[in-house]
Coordinates of C-alpha atoms in Angstrom, one line a residue:
M1 CA 36.3 14.9 -18.3
S2 CA 33.8 15.4 -21.1
T3 CA 30.1 14.6 -20.9
R4 CA 28.3 13.5 -24.0
F5 CA 25.0 15.3 -24.5
D6 CA 22.4 12.8 -25.7
R7 CA 19.5 14.9 -26.9
R8 CA 17.1 11.9 -27.2
T9 CA 17.8 10.7 -23.6
F10 CA 17.4 14.3 -22.4
L11 CA 14.1 14.8 -24.1
Q12 CA 12.8 11.4 -22.8
A13 CA 13.8 12.3 -19.2
A14 CA 12.3 15.7 -19.5
G15 CA 9.1 14.3 -20.9
R16 CA 8.7 12.0 -18.0
L17 CA 9.3 14.8 -15.5
A18 CA 6.9 17.0 -17.3
L19 CA 4.2 14.2 -17.3
F20 CA 4.6 13.8 -13.6
A21 CA 4.6 17.5 -12.9
G22 CA 1.4 18.0 -15.0
L23 CA 3.3 20.3 -17.4
A24 CA 3.7 18.2 -20.5
P25 CA 2.2 19.9 -23.5
A26 CA -1.2 18.5 -24.3
A27 CA -2.9 19.3 -27.5
R28 CA -6.3 18.3 -26.1
V29 CA -6.7 19.8 -22.7
W30 CA -10.2 20.5 -21.5
A31 CA -10.1 24.1 -20.4
S32 CA -13.7 24.3 -19.4
A33 CA -15.1 21.0 -18.5
P34 CA -18.9 20.5 -18.9
F35 CA -19.0 17.4 -16.8
P36 CA -22.1 15.2 -17.0
A37 CA -22.1 15.0 -13.2
Y38 CA -20.0 15.8 -10.2
P39 CA -16.5 14.4 -11.0
F40 CA -15.2 13.6 -7.5
L41 CA -17.6 10.6 -6.9
L42 CA -14.6 8.4 -6.0
G43 CA -13.5 10.6 -3.1
V44 CA -10.0 11.6 -2.2
A45 CA -7.1 9.8 -0.5
S46 CA -3.6 10.3 0.9
G47 CA -0.7 8.1 1.5
D48 CA 2.9 7.3 2.3
P49 CA 3.6 10.2 4.7
V50 CA 7.1 11.5 5.4
P51 CA 8.2 14.3 7.7
D52 CA 7.8 17.0 5.1
G53 CA 4.8 15.7 3.1
F54 CA 2.7 13.0 1.6
V55 CA 0.9 12.0 -1.5
I56 CA -2.7 13.2 -2.3
W57 CA -4.9 11.4 -4.8
T58 CA -8.2 11.7 -6.6
R59 CA -9.7 10.3 -9.8
L60 CA -12.2 12.1 -12.0
A61 CA -15.3 9.8 -12.5
P62 CA -18.6 11.6 -13.0
R63 CA -20.2 8.3 -14.0
P64 CA -18.0 5.7 -12.3
L65 CA -19.4 2.5 -14.0
D66 CA -19.8 4.0 -17.5
E67 CA -17.2 3.7 -20.2
H68 CA -14.1 5.6 -19.1
A69 CA -16.0 6.5 -15.9
G70 CA -18.0 9.1 -17.9
M71 CA -14.9 11.1 -18.9
P72 CA -14.0 12.1 -22.5
M73 CA -10.6 11.1 -23.7
V74 CA -8.9 14.4 -23.1
A75 CA -6.6 15.7 -20.4
V76 CA -8.2 17.9 -17.7
P77 CA -6.4 20.4 -15.4
V78 CA -7.1 19.9 -11.7
R79 CA -6.1 22.4 -9.1
W80 CA -5.1 21.2 -5.6
E81 CA -4.5 22.9 -2.3
V82 CA -3.2 21.9 1.2
A83 CA -4.1 23.9 4.3
E84 CA -3.3 24.0 8.0
D85 CA -7.0 24.1 8.9
E86 CA -10.2 22.5 7.7
A87 CA -11.6 25.9 6.6
F88 CA -8.6 26.4 4.3
A89 CA -8.0 29.8 5.8
T90 CA -4.3 29.1 5.8
V91 CA -3.3 27.4 2.5
V92 CA 0.3 26.4 2.6
R93 CA 0.7 24.6 -0.7
R94 CA -1.3 24.8 -4.0
G95 CA -0.7 23.8 -7.6
E96 CA -2.2 22.3 -10.7
A97 CA -1.9 18.7 -12.1
I98 CA -3.2 17.1 -15.3
A99 CA -5.7 14.3 -15.1
R100 CA -4.8 12.2 -18.1
P101 CA -6.9 9.6 -19.9
E102 CA -3.8 7.4 -20.1
L103 CA -3.9 7.1 -16.3
G104 CA -7.7 6.8 -16.0
H105 CA -7.9 10.5 -15.1
S106 CA -6.2 9.9 -11.8
I107 CA -4.1 12.5 -10.0
H108 CA -1.1 11.8 -7.8
V109 CA 0.5 14.9 -6.1
D110 CA 3.7 14.5 -4.1
V111 CA 3.3 17.4 -1.6
Q112 CA 6.6 18.6 0.0
G113 CA 7.9 21.3 2.2
L114 CA 5.5 20.9 5.2
R115 CA 6.1 20.6 8.9
P116 CA 6.6 17.3 10.6
R117 CA 4.0 15.5 12.8
R118 CA 1.0 17.7 12.3
P119 CA -2.3 17.4 10.5
Y120 CA -3.1 19.0 7.2
W121 CA -6.2 19.3 5.0
Y122 CA -6.4 18.9 1.2
R123 CA -8.9 19.2 -1.6
F124 CA -9.1 19.4 -5.4
H125 CA -10.9 21.7 -7.9
V126 CA -11.9 21.5 -11.6
A127 CA -13.5 24.3 -13.6
G128 CA -17.2 24.8 -13.2
Q129 CA -17.7 22.2 -10.4
P130 CA -17.9 22.3 -6.6
P131 CA -14.6 21.3 -4.9
S132 CA -13.8 17.7 -4.0
P133 CA -14.5 16.3 -0.5
V134 CA -11.9 17.4 2.0
G135 CA -9.3 14.9 3.3
T136 CA -7.0 15.1 6.3
V137 CA -3.5 13.6 6.7
R138 CA -0.7 13.8 9.2
T139 CA 2.9 14.2 8.3
A140 CA 5.4 11.8 9.9
P141 CA 7.6 12.8 12.8
A142 CA 11.0 14.2 12.2
A143 CA 13.8 11.6 11.8
A144 CA 15.4 12.4 15.1
D145 CA 12.2 12.4 17.1
S146 CA 11.0 9.6 19.4
P147 CA 7.3 10.2 19.7
E148 CA 5.6 8.5 22.7
R149 CA 2.6 7.4 20.5
I150 CA 2.2 6.2 16.9
R151 CA -1.2 4.8 15.9
I152 CA -1.5 2.6 12.8
G153 CA -4.7 0.9 11.7
V154 CA -4.7 -2.4 9.7
A155 CA -7.4 -3.4 7.2
G156 CA -8.0 -5.3 4.0
C157 CA -9.9 -8.1 2.3
Q158 CA -12.9 -6.0 1.3
H159 CA -15.1 -8.2 -1.0
H160 CA -17.8 -5.9 -2.2
E161 CA -20.3 -8.8 -2.7
A162 CA -19.7 -10.3 0.7
G163 CA -20.8 -7.5 2.9
L164 CA -21.0 -3.8 3.7
F165 CA -17.8 -1.9 4.5
T166 CA -19.2 -0.8 7.9
A167 CA -15.8 -1.5 9.6
Y168 CA -14.3 1.3 7.5
R169 CA -16.9 3.8 8.9
H170 CA -15.8 2.8 12.4
L171 CA -12.1 3.0 11.4
S172 CA -12.6 6.5 10.0
K173 CA -13.7 7.6 13.5
E174 CA -10.6 6.3 15.3
Q175 CA -8.8 9.1 17.0
D176 CA -5.3 10.3 16.1
L177 CA -4.5 7.7 13.5
D178 CA -1.1 8.3 11.8
A179 CA -2.0 5.9 8.9
V180 CA -3.8 2.7 7.9
F181 CA -1.8 -0.2 6.6
H182 CA -3.9 -1.9 3.8
Y183 CA -2.5 -5.4 3.5
G184 CA -4.3 -6.1 0.2
D185 CA -7.3 -7.5 -1.6
Y186 CA -8.6 -4.0 -2.2
I187 CA -10.8 -5.4 -5.0
Y188 CA -11.9 -8.9 -6.0
E189 CA -11.5 -10.0 -9.6
G190 CA -14.4 -12.4 -9.9
A191 CA -17.6 -12.1 -12.0
G192 CA -20.8 -10.8 -10.4
K193 CA -22.7 -13.7 -9.0
E194 CA -26.2 -14.5 -7.8
G195 CA -26.6 -14.7 -4.1
A196 CA -24.4 -11.6 -3.4
L197 CA -25.9 -8.8 -1.3
S198 CA -28.1 -6.8 -3.6
F199 CA -29.7 -3.4 -3.4
V200 CA -28.7 -2.7 0.2
E201 CA -30.0 0.6 1.7
T202 CA -27.0 2.4 3.2
H203 CA -26.4 6.1 4.0
G204 CA -29.7 6.9 2.3
R205 CA -28.6 5.3 -0.9
R206 CA -29.8 2.1 -2.6
V207 CA -26.6 0.3 -3.4
D208 CA -26.2 -2.9 -5.5
R209 CA -23.3 -4.9 -4.0
R210 CA -23.0 -7.3 -6.9
H211 CA -19.9 -7.0 -9.1
V212 CA -20.6 -5.3 -12.4
G213 CA -19.6 -7.5 -15.3
G214 CA -17.7 -10.8 -15.6
E215 CA -14.2 -11.7 -14.3
I216 CA -11.8 -8.8 -15.0
Y217 CA -8.9 -9.1 -17.4
T218 CA -8.3 -5.8 -19.3
L219 CA -7.3 -2.4 -18.0
D220 CA -10.8 -1.0 -18.5
D221 CA -12.2 -4.0 -16.6
Y222 CA -9.9 -3.3 -13.6
R223 CA -10.6 0.4 -13.7
R224 CA -14.3 -0.2 -13.6
R225 CA -14.0 -2.6 -10.7
Y226 CA -11.9 -0.1 -8.7
A227 CA -14.5 2.5 -9.5
Q228 CA -17.3 0.3 -8.1
Y229 CA -15.4 -0.3 -4.9
K230 CA -14.2 3.2 -4.4
S231 CA -17.8 4.5 -4.8
D232 CA -18.5 3.0 -1.3
P233 CA -19.1 5.8 1.2
D234 CA -17.5 4.0 4.1
L235 CA -14.3 3.3 2.2
Q236 CA -14.2 6.9 1.1
A237 CA -14.6 8.0 4.7
A238 CA -11.6 5.9 5.8
H239 CA -9.5 7.3 3.0
A240 CA -10.5 10.9 3.8
A241 CA -9.7 10.4 7.5
T242 CA -6.0 9.4 7.3
A243 CA -3.1 8.3 5.1
F244 CA -3.1 4.7 3.7
L245 CA 0.1 2.6 3.4
S246 CA -1.0 0.6 0.4
T247 CA 0.1 -2.9 -0.7
W248 CA -1.5 -5.7 -2.7
D249 CA -2.2 -9.4 -2.2
D250 CA -3.7 -11.7 -4.8
H251 CA -7.2 -10.6 -5.7
E252 CA -6.0 -7.3 -7.1
F253 CA -4.7 -9.6 -9.9
D254 CA -6.0 -13.2 -9.7
N255 CA -6.6 -15.5 -6.8
N256 CA -3.4 -17.2 -5.5
W257 CA -1.2 -15.9 -8.2
A258 CA 2.6 -16.4 -7.7
A259 CA 5.2 -14.5 -9.7
A260 CA 4.6 -15.4 -13.4
L261 CA 1.8 -17.9 -12.8
D262 CA -1.9 -17.7 -12.2
Q263 CA -4.1 -20.4 -10.6
D264 CA -5.5 -21.6 -14.0
G265 CA -2.3 -22.6 -15.9
T266 CA -2.5 -19.6 -18.2
P267 CA 0.8 -19.3 -20.3
P268 CA 3.1 -16.9 -18.4
E269 CA 3.4 -14.6 -21.4
V270 CA -0.3 -14.2 -21.5
F271 CA -0.7 -13.8 -17.7
A272 CA 1.9 -11.1 -17.9
L273 CA -0.5 -8.9 -20.0
R274 CA -3.2 -9.3 -17.3
K275 CA -0.7 -8.6 -14.5
F276 CA 0.5 -5.3 -16.1
A277 CA -3.1 -4.2 -16.6
A278 CA -3.8 -5.0 -12.9
M279 CA -0.6 -3.1 -11.8
Q280 CA -1.5 0.0 -13.8
A281 CA -5.0 0.0 -12.5
W282 CA -3.7 -0.4 -8.9
Y283 CA -1.3 2.5 -9.3
E284 CA -4.1 4.7 -10.8
N285 CA -6.3 4.0 -7.8
M286 CA -3.9 4.1 -4.9
P287 CA -2.4 7.1 -3.1
V288 CA 1.2 6.1 -3.8
R289 CA 4.3 7.9 -4.9
R290 CA 5.5 8.3 -8.5
A291 CA 8.4 5.9 -7.6
L292 CA 5.7 3.2 -7.9
F293 CA 4.8 4.2 -11.5
P294 CA 4.5 1.0 -13.5
S295 CA 6.8 0.2 -16.3
P296 CA 6.3 -2.5 -19.0
Q297 CA 9.7 -3.9 -18.2
G298 CA 9.8 -4.1 -14.4
G299 CA 6.2 -3.6 -13.4
I300 CA 6.1 -2.0 -9.9
T301 CA 8.7 -2.4 -7.2
L302 CA 6.2 -2.4 -4.4
Y303 CA 8.4 -2.9 -1.3
R304 CA 9.5 0.3 0.5
R305 CA 10.1 1.8 3.9
L306 CA 8.5 4.5 6.0
D307 CA 9.9 5.8 9.2
Y308 CA 8.0 7.4 12.1
G309 CA 10.9 9.0 13.8
R310 CA 12.9 6.6 16.0
T311 CA 9.8 5.0 17.4
L312 CA 8.8 2.9 14.3
R313 CA 10.1 1.7 11.0
V314 CA 7.5 0.2 8.6
H315 CA 8.7 -2.3 6.0
L316 CA 6.0 -2.6 3.3
L317 CA 6.6 -6.0 1.7
D318 CA 5.5 -7.8 -1.5
T319 CA 4.9 -11.5 -1.0
R320 CA 3.4 -12.1 -4.5
Q321 CA 5.6 -10.8 -7.2
Y322 CA 8.8 -12.8 -6.4
R323 CA 7.5 -16.0 -4.8
S324 CA 8.0 -19.5 -6.1
K325 CA 5.2 -21.7 -7.3
Q326 CA 2.9 -22.9 -4.4
R327 CA 3.3 -26.4 -3.1
C328 CA 0.6 -28.8 -4.0
E329 CA -2.3 -29.2 -1.5
R330 CA -5.3 -31.5 -1.2
G331 CA -7.8 -30.9 -4.0
T332 CA -5.7 -28.3 -5.8
T333 CA -6.2 -27.6 -9.5
R334 CA -3.6 -24.9 -10.0
P335 CA 0.0 -25.6 -11.3
C336 CA 1.9 -26.6 -8.2
R337 CA 5.2 -28.2 -7.0
T338 CA 5.4 -31.4 -5.1
D339 CA 7.4 -31.8 -1.9
A340 CA 9.8 -34.1 -3.7
L341 CA 10.4 -31.6 -6.5
A342 CA 10.1 -28.4 -4.5
G343 CA 13.3 -26.7 -5.7
P344 CA 14.4 -23.3 -4.4
E345 CA 11.8 -21.6 -2.3
H346 CA 11.2 -17.9 -2.3
M347 CA 8.5 -15.7 -0.8
L348 CA 10.2 -12.3 -1.1
G349 CA 12.9 -13.0 -3.7
S350 CA 16.6 -12.6 -3.0
A351 CA 16.8 -8.8 -3.6
Q352 CA 13.9 -8.1 -1.3
E353 CA 15.2 -10.4 1.4
Q354 CA 18.6 -8.6 1.4
W355 CA 16.8 -5.2 1.4
L356 CA 14.8 -6.2 4.4
G357 CA 17.8 -7.6 6.3
A358 CA 19.7 -4.3 5.7
G359 CA 16.7 -2.3 6.9
L360 CA 16.5 -4.1 10.2
D361 CA 19.9 -2.8 11.1
S362 CA 18.7 0.5 12.4
G363 CA 18.3 2.3 15.8
V364 CA 14.5 2.5 15.8
H365 CA 12.5 1.1 18.7
W366 CA 10.2 -1.1 16.6
H367 CA 10.1 -2.7 13.2
L368 CA 6.8 -3.5 11.6
L369 CA 6.8 -6.0 8.8
A370 CA 3.7 -5.0 6.9
Q371 CA 2.8 -7.9 4.6
Q372 CA 0.1 -10.1 3.4
V373 CA 0.1 -13.8 4.4
M374 CA 0.6 -15.6 7.7
V375 CA 4.2 -16.1 8.7
M376 CA 3.8 -18.2 11.8
P377 CA 2.9 -21.9 11.4
Y378 CA -0.8 -22.6 11.9
A379 CA -2.7 -25.9 11.9
Y380 CA -6.2 -25.5 10.4
P381 CA -9.0 -28.0 11.0
D382 CA -8.5 -31.2 9.0
S383 CA -12.0 -30.6 7.6
R384 CA -10.6 -27.6 5.6
K385 CA -11.1 -28.3 1.9
S386 CA -7.4 -27.9 1.1
G387 CA -6.1 -29.5 4.3
P388 CA -4.7 -28.3 7.6
T389 CA -1.7 -26.4 6.0
N390 CA -2.3 -23.2 4.1
T391 CA 0.3 -23.6 1.3
D392 CA -0.4 -20.1 0.0
S393 CA 1.1 -18.7 3.3
W394 CA 4.6 -18.9 4.6
S395 CA 3.8 -22.4 5.8
G396 CA 4.0 -23.4 2.1
Y397 CA 7.5 -22.0 1.9
P398 CA 9.3 -23.4 5.0
A399 CA 12.8 -22.8 3.6
A400 CA 12.0 -19.1 2.9
R401 CA 10.5 -18.8 6.4
A402 CA 13.6 -20.3 7.9
R403 CA 15.7 -17.7 6.2
L404 CA 13.4 -15.0 7.5
V405 CA 13.6 -16.5 11.0
D406 CA 17.4 -16.5 10.8
T407 CA 17.5 -12.9 9.8
L408 CA 15.2 -11.9 12.7
R409 CA 17.3 -13.9 15.1
E410 CA 20.6 -12.4 13.9
R411 CA 19.5 -8.8 13.5
G412 CA 16.4 -8.4 15.6
Q413 CA 16.4 -7.3 19.2
G414 CA 13.0 -8.6 20.1
N415 CA 11.5 -5.6 18.5
V416 CA 9.9 -7.0 15.3
V417 CA 6.1 -7.2 14.9
V418 CA 4.5 -8.7 11.8
A419 CA 1.1 -7.5 10.4
T420 CA -0.8 -9.9 8.3
G421 CA -4.2 -10.4 6.7
D422 CA -5.5 -12.7 4.0
V423 CA -7.4 -15.4 6.1
H424 CA -10.5 -13.4 7.1
K425 CA -9.9 -14.0 10.9
H426 CA -8.3 -12.3 13.8
H427 CA -5.2 -14.1 15.2
A428 CA -2.3 -13.1 17.4
G429 CA 0.7 -15.2 18.2
V430 CA 4.5 -15.6 17.8
I431 CA 6.9 -16.8 15.2
P432 CA 8.9 -19.7 16.8
S433 CA 12.6 -19.9 16.3
V434 CA 12.7 -23.6 15.6
D435 CA 10.6 -25.1 12.8
G436 CA 8.4 -27.8 14.2
D437 CA 8.6 -26.6 17.8
L438 CA 5.8 -24.2 18.3
L439 CA 6.9 -23.3 21.9
S440 CA 10.5 -22.6 21.0
T441 CA 11.8 -19.1 21.8
P442 CA 10.0 -16.7 19.5
V443 CA 11.8 -14.3 17.2
A444 CA 8.8 -12.0 16.5
T445 CA 5.1 -11.3 17.3
E446 CA 2.5 -11.5 14.7
F447 CA -1.0 -9.9 14.5
V448 CA -3.3 -11.2 11.8
T449 CA -6.2 -8.9 11.0
T450 CA -9.6 -10.1 9.8
S451 CA -11.4 -8.9 6.7
I452 CA -13.5 -5.8 6.2
A453 CA -16.2 -7.8 4.4
S454 CA -14.9 -11.1 3.0
G455 CA -16.6 -14.0 4.6
G456 CA -19.8 -12.2 5.6
D457 CA -21.0 -11.7 9.1
G458 CA -19.0 -14.5 10.7
S459 CA -19.0 -15.5 14.4
D460 CA -16.7 -15.5 17.3
I461 CA -15.6 -19.1 16.8
P462 CA -16.5 -20.7 13.4
S463 CA -18.1 -24.1 13.4
G464 CA -15.6 -26.9 13.4
W465 CA -12.8 -24.6 14.9
E466 CA -13.6 -25.3 18.5
H467 CA -10.3 -27.2 19.1
V468 CA -8.0 -25.2 16.8
S469 CA -6.6 -22.9 19.5
S470 CA -5.4 -25.8 21.6
E471 CA -3.6 -27.2 18.5
N472 CA -1.8 -23.9 18.1
P473 CA -0.4 -23.1 21.6
H474 CA 1.8 -20.3 20.2
T475 CA -1.3 -18.3 19.4
H476 CA -3.5 -16.3 21.8
L477 CA -6.5 -15.2 19.7
L478 CA -9.0 -16.6 17.3
N479 CA -12.1 -14.7 16.1
D480 CA -14.1 -14.9 12.9
R481 CA -15.8 -11.4 13.0
R482 CA -15.2 -8.8 10.4
G483 CA -13.3 -5.7 11.5
Y484 CA -9.8 -4.2 11.8
Q485 CA -7.0 -3.7 14.2
V486 CA -5.3 -0.6 15.6
F487 CA -1.6 -0.6 16.8
D488 CA -0.8 1.9 19.5
I489 CA 2.9 2.0 19.6
G490 CA 5.2 3.6 22.2
P491 CA 9.0 3.2 22.6
R492 CA 8.7 0.4 25.3
L493 CA 5.2 -1.0 24.8
W494 CA 3.2 -2.1 21.7
R495 CA -0.6 -2.2 22.3
T496 CA -3.0 -3.8 19.8
E497 CA -6.8 -3.3 19.9
V498 CA -8.7 -5.9 18.0
I499 CA -12.0 -4.6 16.6
G500 CA -15.0 -6.6 15.4
V501 CA -18.3 -5.6 13.7
D502 CA -21.3 -7.8 14.6
K503 CA -22.9 -7.7 11.1
V504 CA -22.0 -6.6 7.6
S505 CA -25.0 -8.1 5.9
V506 CA -27.2 -5.1 7.0
P507 CA -26.4 -1.5 7.6
G508 CA -25.6 -0.2 11.1
G509 CA -23.2 -3.0 12.3
T510 CA -22.0 -2.4 15.9
K511 CA -18.4 -2.0 16.8
T512 CA -17.0 -4.3 19.5
V513 CA -13.6 -4.4 21.1
I514 CA -12.7 -8.1 20.9
A515 CA -9.4 -7.9 22.7
R516 CA -6.7 -5.6 23.9
L517 CA -3.2 -7.1 23.7
A518 CA 0.3 -5.9 24.4
V519 CA 3.9 -6.7 23.5
E520 CA 6.9 -5.5 25.6
H521 CA 9.9 -4.2 23.7
G522 CA 12.6 -6.9 23.6
K523 CA 10.1 -9.7 24.5
P524 CA 8.2 -11.2 21.6
G525 CA 4.9 -12.5 22.9
I526 CA 1.3 -11.7 23.7
Q527 CA -0.1 -10.5 27.0
P528 CA -3.4 -8.8 27.9
A529 CA -3.1 -5.0 27.7

């Protein structure tokens, strides 16, 4: 059998590999970089751990809010190293990558060949500058192991103008975290506005929390917005403390976007340009693998799996890119579909639905569906501007939810937990097996994590919500504080610690444990831990 040698295809493939390896010839490489300031002002991060490695990330930005973050439009060599100790006495991996202007001078290194289930430390270097901050990250357990304890944090919805990221400072101090699932809304796309927190004194620095510039549309706009958010010291502390499992929701692009449509009726071919700019900026600023490198044809295939031995499988889902148009709701102005003309409903799309179903057929103790919007039905107060049903959640897609419920009933073993964000409140409840019967046998447990900052200080029970819990008997928690959650997962018992912060409008917000909840393996439901 003969093989045709296609020189053009070979050179294209080799060029892509060289780009990723940092080896592609660059006519304009900065050998000695006279940076105008320290270039690691956006910190470091790691992500997507596997048993023998993880991704490490940084982005050169000596002047984060200036044009091109203060970087000249040339490629810059960046050295990296990974060690078994914080002092870097035992360096086990090192190399060099190229920070390219085409990628916002970001660096993604896929580190391999390490030992499973142990901590490592990493840092970056450029010529003539002090090293980057040091990050720490833990590799995943070996595939055949069944660790007695996996700890996963959950966080998201971090509106820079709404409050300080104090919850991230507390999250960075949580002990023995294996990772943090970030459910999305890493940035917000809106223009800077009056009334936002302004010139807050935090960590000895005077920080303006208002968004820089107008609403963001171009790649440069998105890059600058990420730079503003990633300049936050509390967010940097959380990234440096553990790996992130990164996904997106709507505000990384535009509020309530769905597949090819935004909320304003922009022609799809025009919105596609904005979407691709948002995807590229997301990739440049997240610690994710090269498999998520964006392409003009297919964008980014976000959904993926990560295993923590036989104790936990994490399914990272995408509930934005493949969904149908939202149903119409009270007072809506966006393009929408009526109940009478709903048509086919998709939240995940056919390919992702099949991929998820196949991944549930495994011998792990627990499955975590790490996604963005609430799956379980939920009745909001009728005083809510858009009505008691959130049509941007799975409740706006009942046929898609019914297919998911069928999949969980057929393939689940009472060992599925759903992690959700989006609504800026803590909730905990179950996903009923029968649509319209909230107390029917549940197929899975769902934990909804509040925001880091979106919504401001909040309260335990928001005004007008006093009777909401009684109208949702399948749920066991309602709290409107900012904060995060921590999942403490063993083979037979899943524990969730619900964390709140009393204030995000001023520095020094106090951490409070709002609730400790538990789920028994094989028995979807909530009980006190």
